[in-house]
Coordinates of C-alpha atoms and ligand atoms in Angstrom, one line a residue:
M1 CA -126.9 -126.9 125.0
L2 CA -129.5 -129.5 125.9
L3 CA -131.0 -131.4 123.1
D4 CA -134.5 -132.0 124.6
G5 CA -135.8 -135.4 123.6
K6 CA -138.8 -135.0 125.9
K7 CA -139.9 -131.8 124.2
T8 CA -139.5 -133.3 120.7
A9 CA -141.4 -136.4 121.8
A10 CA -144.2 -134.2 123.2
E11 CA -144.6 -132.5 119.8
I12 CA -144.8 -135.9 118.1
L13 CA -147.4 -137.2 120.6
N14 CA -149.5 -134.0 120.0
E15 CA -149.5 -134.7 116.3
I16 CA -150.4 -138.3 116.8
G17 CA -153.3 -137.2 119.1
V18 CA -154.6 -134.9 116.3
S19 CA -154.5 -137.9 113.8
V20 CA -156.4 -140.1 116.3
L21 CA -159.1 -137.4 116.6
E22 CA -159.4 -137.3 112.8
L23 CA -159.7 -141.1 112.6
T24 CA -162.4 -141.2 115.3
K25 CA -164.3 -138.2 113.9
S26 CA -164.7 -140.0 110.6
G27 CA -166.0 -143.1 112.4
K28 CA -162.8 -145.1 112.1
K29 CA -161.2 -147.4 114.7
K30 CA -158.5 -145.9 117.0
P31 CA -155.0 -147.5 116.9
H32 CA -154.5 -150.3 119.4
L33 CA -151.1 -151.3 120.7
A34 CA -150.4 -154.4 122.8
A35 CA -147.2 -154.8 124.8
V36 CA -146.0 -158.2 126.0
L37 CA -143.7 -158.4 129.1
V38 CA -142.2 -161.7 130.1
G39 CA -141.0 -161.9 133.7
D40 CA -140.7 -159.1 136.2
D41 CA -137.5 -157.2 135.6
P42 CA -138.4 -153.8 137.2
P43 CA -136.8 -151.5 134.6
S44 CA -138.5 -153.5 131.7
E45 CA -141.8 -153.2 133.5
M46 CA -141.2 -149.5 133.9
Y47 CA -140.6 -149.0 130.2
V48 CA -143.6 -151.0 129.2
R49 CA -145.8 -149.1 131.6
A50 CA -144.5 -145.8 130.1
K51 CA -145.5 -147.1 126.6
I52 CA -149.0 -148.0 127.8
K53 CA -149.3 -144.6 129.5
A54 CA -148.3 -142.8 126.3
C55 CA -151.1 -144.7 124.5
A56 CA -153.7 -143.2 126.8
K57 CA -152.2 -139.7 126.3
V58 CA -152.7 -139.8 122.5
G59 CA -156.0 -141.6 122.6
F60 CA -154.9 -145.1 121.5
D61 CA -156.3 -148.3 122.9
S62 CA -153.7 -150.4 124.6
T63 CA -153.3 -153.9 126.2
F64 CA -150.6 -154.9 128.6
I65 CA -149.9 -158.6 128.7
K66 CA -147.7 -159.7 131.5
L67 CA -146.5 -163.3 131.4
P68 CA -144.5 -165.3 133.9
N69 CA -140.7 -165.9 133.6
T70 CA -141.5 -169.6 133.5
I71 CA -143.5 -169.4 130.3
S72 CA -142.2 -171.7 127.5
E73 CA -141.1 -170.5 124.1
E74 CA -144.1 -172.4 122.6
E75 CA -146.6 -170.7 124.9
L76 CA -145.1 -167.3 124.0
L77 CA -145.3 -168.2 120.3
N78 CA -149.0 -169.1 120.8
K79 CA -149.6 -165.7 122.4
I80 CA -147.9 -164.0 119.4
D81 CA -150.0 -166.0 117.0
E82 CA -153.1 -164.9 118.9
L83 CA -152.0 -161.2 118.6
N84 CA -151.1 -161.7 114.9
N85 CA -154.6 -162.9 114.2
N86 CA -156.5 -160.5 116.4
N87 CA -157.9 -157.8 114.0
D88 CA -158.5 -155.4 116.8
I89 CA -154.7 -155.2 117.5
D90 CA -152.9 -153.0 115.0
G91 CA -149.4 -153.4 116.4
F92 CA -147.6 -155.1 119.3
I93 CA -144.2 -155.4 120.9
V94 CA -142.4 -158.1 123.0
Q95 CA -140.3 -156.2 125.4
L96 CA -136.6 -157.3 125.5
P97 CA -134.6 -158.8 127.1
L98 CA -136.3 -162.2 127.2
P99 CA -135.4 -165.0 129.6
D100 CA -132.4 -167.2 128.5
H101 CA -134.6 -170.2 127.6
I102 CA -136.4 -168.2 124.9
T103 CA -134.6 -167.4 121.6
K104 CA -135.0 -163.8 120.7
S105 CA -134.7 -164.4 117.0
T106 CA -137.4 -167.0 117.0
I107 CA -139.8 -164.5 118.7
T108 CA -138.9 -161.7 116.3
L109 CA -139.5 -163.9 113.3
A110 CA -142.9 -165.0 114.6
I111 CA -144.3 -161.4 114.7
N112 CA -146.4 -160.4 111.7
P113 CA -144.2 -157.7 110.0
A114 CA -147.2 -155.5 109.4
K115 CA -147.8 -155.5 113.2
D116 CA -144.1 -155.3 114.1
V117 CA -144.1 -151.7 115.5
D118 CA -140.7 -152.2 117.1
G119 CA -139.4 -152.6 113.5
F120 CA -137.2 -155.6 114.5
H121 CA -138.5 -158.2 111.9
P122 CA -136.0 -159.1 109.1
E123 CA -138.6 -158.0 106.6
N124 CA -138.7 -154.5 108.1
I125 CA -134.9 -154.4 108.5
G126 CA -134.6 -155.4 104.9
K127 CA -137.0 -152.7 103.7
M128 CA -135.2 -150.1 105.8
T129 CA -131.8 -151.2 104.3
L130 CA -133.2 -150.8 100.8
G131 CA -135.0 -147.5 101.6
L132 CA -138.4 -149.0 101.0
P133 CA -141.5 -148.0 103.0
G134 CA -141.9 -150.1 106.2
L135 CA -141.9 -149.9 109.9
R136 CA -138.5 -148.6 111.1
P137 CA -136.8 -149.6 114.3
A138 CA -138.3 -147.3 116.9
T139 CA -135.2 -145.9 118.6
P140 CA -133.2 -145.0 115.5
A141 CA -136.3 -143.6 113.9
G142 CA -136.9 -141.5 117.0
I143 CA -133.3 -140.2 116.8
L144 CA -133.8 -139.2 113.2
E145 CA -137.0 -137.2 114.2
L146 CA -134.9 -135.5 116.9
L147 CA -132.3 -134.4 114.4
K148 CA -134.8 -133.3 111.9
R149 CA -137.1 -131.4 114.2
N150 CA -134.2 -129.6 115.9
N151 CA -132.7 -128.6 112.5
I152 CA -129.5 -130.4 113.0
S153 CA -128.0 -130.9 109.5
T154 CA -126.4 -134.3 108.9
E155 CA -125.3 -134.0 105.3
G156 CA -121.5 -134.6 104.9
K157 CA -121.0 -134.9 108.7
H158 CA -119.0 -137.6 110.3
C159 CA -121.4 -139.6 112.4
V160 CA -119.9 -142.1 114.8
V161 CA -122.2 -144.8 116.1
M162 CA -121.0 -146.6 119.1
G163 CA -122.5 -150.1 119.4
R164 CA -123.7 -152.5 116.8
S165 CA -126.9 -153.9 118.3
N166 CA -129.7 -155.1 116.1
I167 CA -132.1 -152.6 117.7
V168 CA -130.0 -149.4 117.8
G169 CA -126.4 -149.3 116.5
M170 CA -126.8 -151.4 113.3
P171 CA -130.0 -149.8 112.0
M172 CA -128.9 -146.3 113.1
S173 CA -125.6 -146.5 111.1
I174 CA -127.6 -147.7 108.0
L175 CA -130.2 -144.9 108.2
L176 CA -127.6 -142.1 108.7
A177 CA -125.6 -143.3 105.7
Q178 CA -128.6 -143.3 103.4
K179 CA -129.3 -140.8 100.6
A180 CA -131.9 -139.1 102.7
S181 CA -132.6 -136.2 105.0
P182 CA -131.6 -136.7 107.8
G183 CA -128.8 -138.9 106.3
N184 CA -126.0 -138.4 103.9
C185 CA -123.5 -138.9 106.7
T186 CA -120.1 -140.4 106.6
T187 CA -120.7 -143.1 109.1
T188 CA -118.4 -145.1 111.4
I189 CA -119.5 -147.9 113.7
C190 CA -117.4 -148.6 116.8
H191 CA -117.8 -151.7 119.0
S192 CA -116.0 -153.7 121.7
K193 CA -113.2 -154.8 119.3
T194 CA -112.5 -151.3 117.9
K195 CA -108.9 -150.2 118.5
N196 CA -108.1 -146.7 119.6
I197 CA -111.8 -145.8 120.1
V198 CA -110.9 -142.2 121.2
K199 CA -109.6 -141.5 117.7
Y200 CA -113.1 -142.0 116.4
T201 CA -115.1 -140.3 119.3
R202 CA -112.8 -137.2 118.9
S203 CA -113.5 -137.0 115.2
A204 CA -117.3 -137.3 115.5
D205 CA -119.5 -134.4 114.4
I206 CA -122.4 -136.4 115.7
L207 CA -121.7 -139.1 118.3
I208 CA -124.5 -141.7 119.0
V209 CA -123.7 -143.8 122.0
A210 CA -125.5 -147.1 122.5
I211 CA -123.0 -149.5 124.2
G212 CA -124.7 -150.1 127.5
K213 CA -121.8 -149.0 129.6
R214 CA -122.5 -146.5 132.3
E215 CA -120.7 -143.1 131.8
F216 CA -118.2 -144.6 129.4
I217 CA -117.8 -141.4 127.3
T218 CA -115.8 -138.8 129.3
R219 CA -114.8 -135.2 128.7
D220 CA -111.4 -136.0 127.1
M221 CA -113.0 -138.3 124.5
V222 CA -115.0 -135.7 122.6
K223 CA -114.3 -132.5 120.7
P224 CA -116.1 -129.2 121.6
D225 CA -118.3 -128.8 118.6
T226 CA -119.8 -132.3 118.7
I227 CA -123.5 -133.2 119.1
I228 CA -124.1 -136.2 121.4
I229 CA -127.1 -138.6 121.4
D230 CA -126.9 -140.8 124.5
V231 CA -129.0 -144.0 124.1
G232 CA -127.9 -145.6 127.4
I233 CA -129.9 -145.8 130.5
H234 CA -128.5 -147.1 133.8
R235 CA -129.4 -147.1 137.5
K236 CA -126.5 -145.6 139.5
P237 CA -126.6 -146.1 143.3
A238 CA -127.3 -142.8 145.0
N239 CA -128.6 -141.3 148.2
T240 CA -132.1 -140.7 146.9
E241 CA -135.5 -141.9 147.8
K242 CA -135.3 -144.7 145.2
G243 CA -131.7 -145.5 146.1
Y244 CA -130.5 -144.7 142.6
I245 CA -130.3 -142.0 139.9
L246 CA -130.6 -142.6 136.1
T247 CA -127.5 -142.0 134.0
G248 CA -126.5 -142.7 130.4
D249 CA -123.5 -144.1 128.5
V250 CA -122.1 -140.5 128.7
A251 CA -120.7 -138.9 131.8
F252 CA -123.2 -136.1 131.4
D253 CA -122.0 -133.6 134.1
E254 CA -118.4 -133.4 132.8
V255 CA -119.2 -133.7 129.0
S256 CA -122.3 -131.4 128.7
S257 CA -120.3 -128.2 129.5
K258 CA -117.8 -129.0 126.7
V259 CA -120.0 -130.0 123.7
D260 CA -122.3 -128.2 121.4
Q261 CA -125.5 -130.2 122.1
I262 CA -126.3 -133.3 124.2
T263 CA -129.4 -135.4 125.1
P264 CA -129.9 -135.8 128.8
V265 CA -130.8 -139.1 130.6
P266 CA -133.6 -139.2 131.5
G267 CA -135.5 -137.0 129.1
G268 CA -133.5 -137.7 125.9
V269 CA -133.8 -140.8 123.8
G270 CA -136.3 -142.7 126.0
P271 CA -139.3 -140.5 125.3
L272 CA -138.4 -140.5 121.6
T273 CA -138.4 -144.3 121.4
I274 CA -141.9 -144.2 122.8
A275 CA -143.1 -141.5 120.4
S276 CA -141.6 -143.4 117.5
L277 CA -143.3 -146.6 118.6
L278 CA -146.7 -144.8 118.7
L279 CA -146.0 -143.3 115.3
N280 CA -145.3 -146.8 114.0
T281 CA -148.6 -148.0 115.5
L282 CA -150.5 -145.2 113.8
K283 CA -148.8 -146.2 110.5
A284 CA -149.7 -149.9 111.1
R285 CA -153.3 -148.8 111.7
T286 CA -153.6 -146.5 108.6
K287 CA -151.1 -148.3 106.3
K288 CA -149.7 -144.8 105.5
F289 CA -145.9 -144.8 105.5
Ligands
GUN1 N1 -135.7 -153.2 125.2 C1 -134.9 -152.1 125.1 N2 -135.4 -151.3 124.1 C2 -136.4 -151.9 123.5 C3 -137.3 -151.6 122.5 O1 -137.2 -150.5 121.8 N3 -138.3 -152.5 122.2 C4 -138.4 -153.7 122.9 N4 -139.4 -154.5 122.5 N5 -137.6 -154.0 123.9 C5 -136.6 -153.1 124.2

C-alpha cells in the first residue's frame, strides 16, 4: 500500500492556511519565510522554488534570495545577520549543500535559533534531544506527522534508521526513541560502516532510508510486513522529456509489491519536508510550540 506523503502534506498545508486566515482576520502579520540559495545547482533551486511556491499556497509572505557561487563566507554571514535582524522575517533557511569554501557548521551556528525553521541549530537539536519545545528538524518532524496522521503505531516497534546525517538520520533516530507518540520505538541506526546491514533491514518493522544511494534497498533486503519511508531523491537517466526520472534510496518497483506500506518518490517525504518547514515558520511567527 502506498503511504501518500503528498496527501498528508496537503492536509497540513490546509490547516496552516486556516491559521494564516485567523492571524490576518485579527489584524496580525502573516508568517514570512526567506530562503537563501547559494549557487545554481538545478535540484537545489527546484527544492527552494517548491518551498516558495508552498508559501503562496498557504498565504505566507516569502522571499527568495539567490546568491552567486563565488560569494565569500563573510558575505553570506552578513546576509544571515541581516535576516536575523529583519523583524519582518519570521524564519529563514539556507539551502544545503553549500559550496566547499563555505563551512556548513559556521553558517548553521550564525542563524538565530528562533528563526531556524530548518531546525538545524545546536540549540534546537539540544532542545529536541531533551524533549523541550523548539523548532524540530523539518524532515524528521514531517515523517512523524506522516506516521501520526496515518495511524501507524510505533510503540514497541523496531525502527531501523539508515543514515546518520545531522539533518535526517541522527535526529530521526532520537525522536523515534523518545517517550512520546509517535515514538517509544526500539531504534537502530545503520551507516556505511555497519556490518551485515541486511540483518537489520530484515528485522525492521519501520525502515527509514536516508543514505543517498539510489535504489540501494532491494526486495530481498526487507520483510513483508514492514513499513518503508524513503527519504532519498535521485535523478535516474531515462528516455523522458527531461532525460531523467526521480527515484529514491529504495528500488520502489520491486519492493513496493512485497511490503505493507511504502512512501513513493516523488510524492513521499519531499512534500512533508516542505509542510513541516511551513509549520515551523508558523510556530516561529506565533511562538506557539
Ligand atoms: N538540503 C536537503 N534537504 C534540506 C533541508 O531540509 N533544508 C535545507 N536547508 N537544505 C536541504
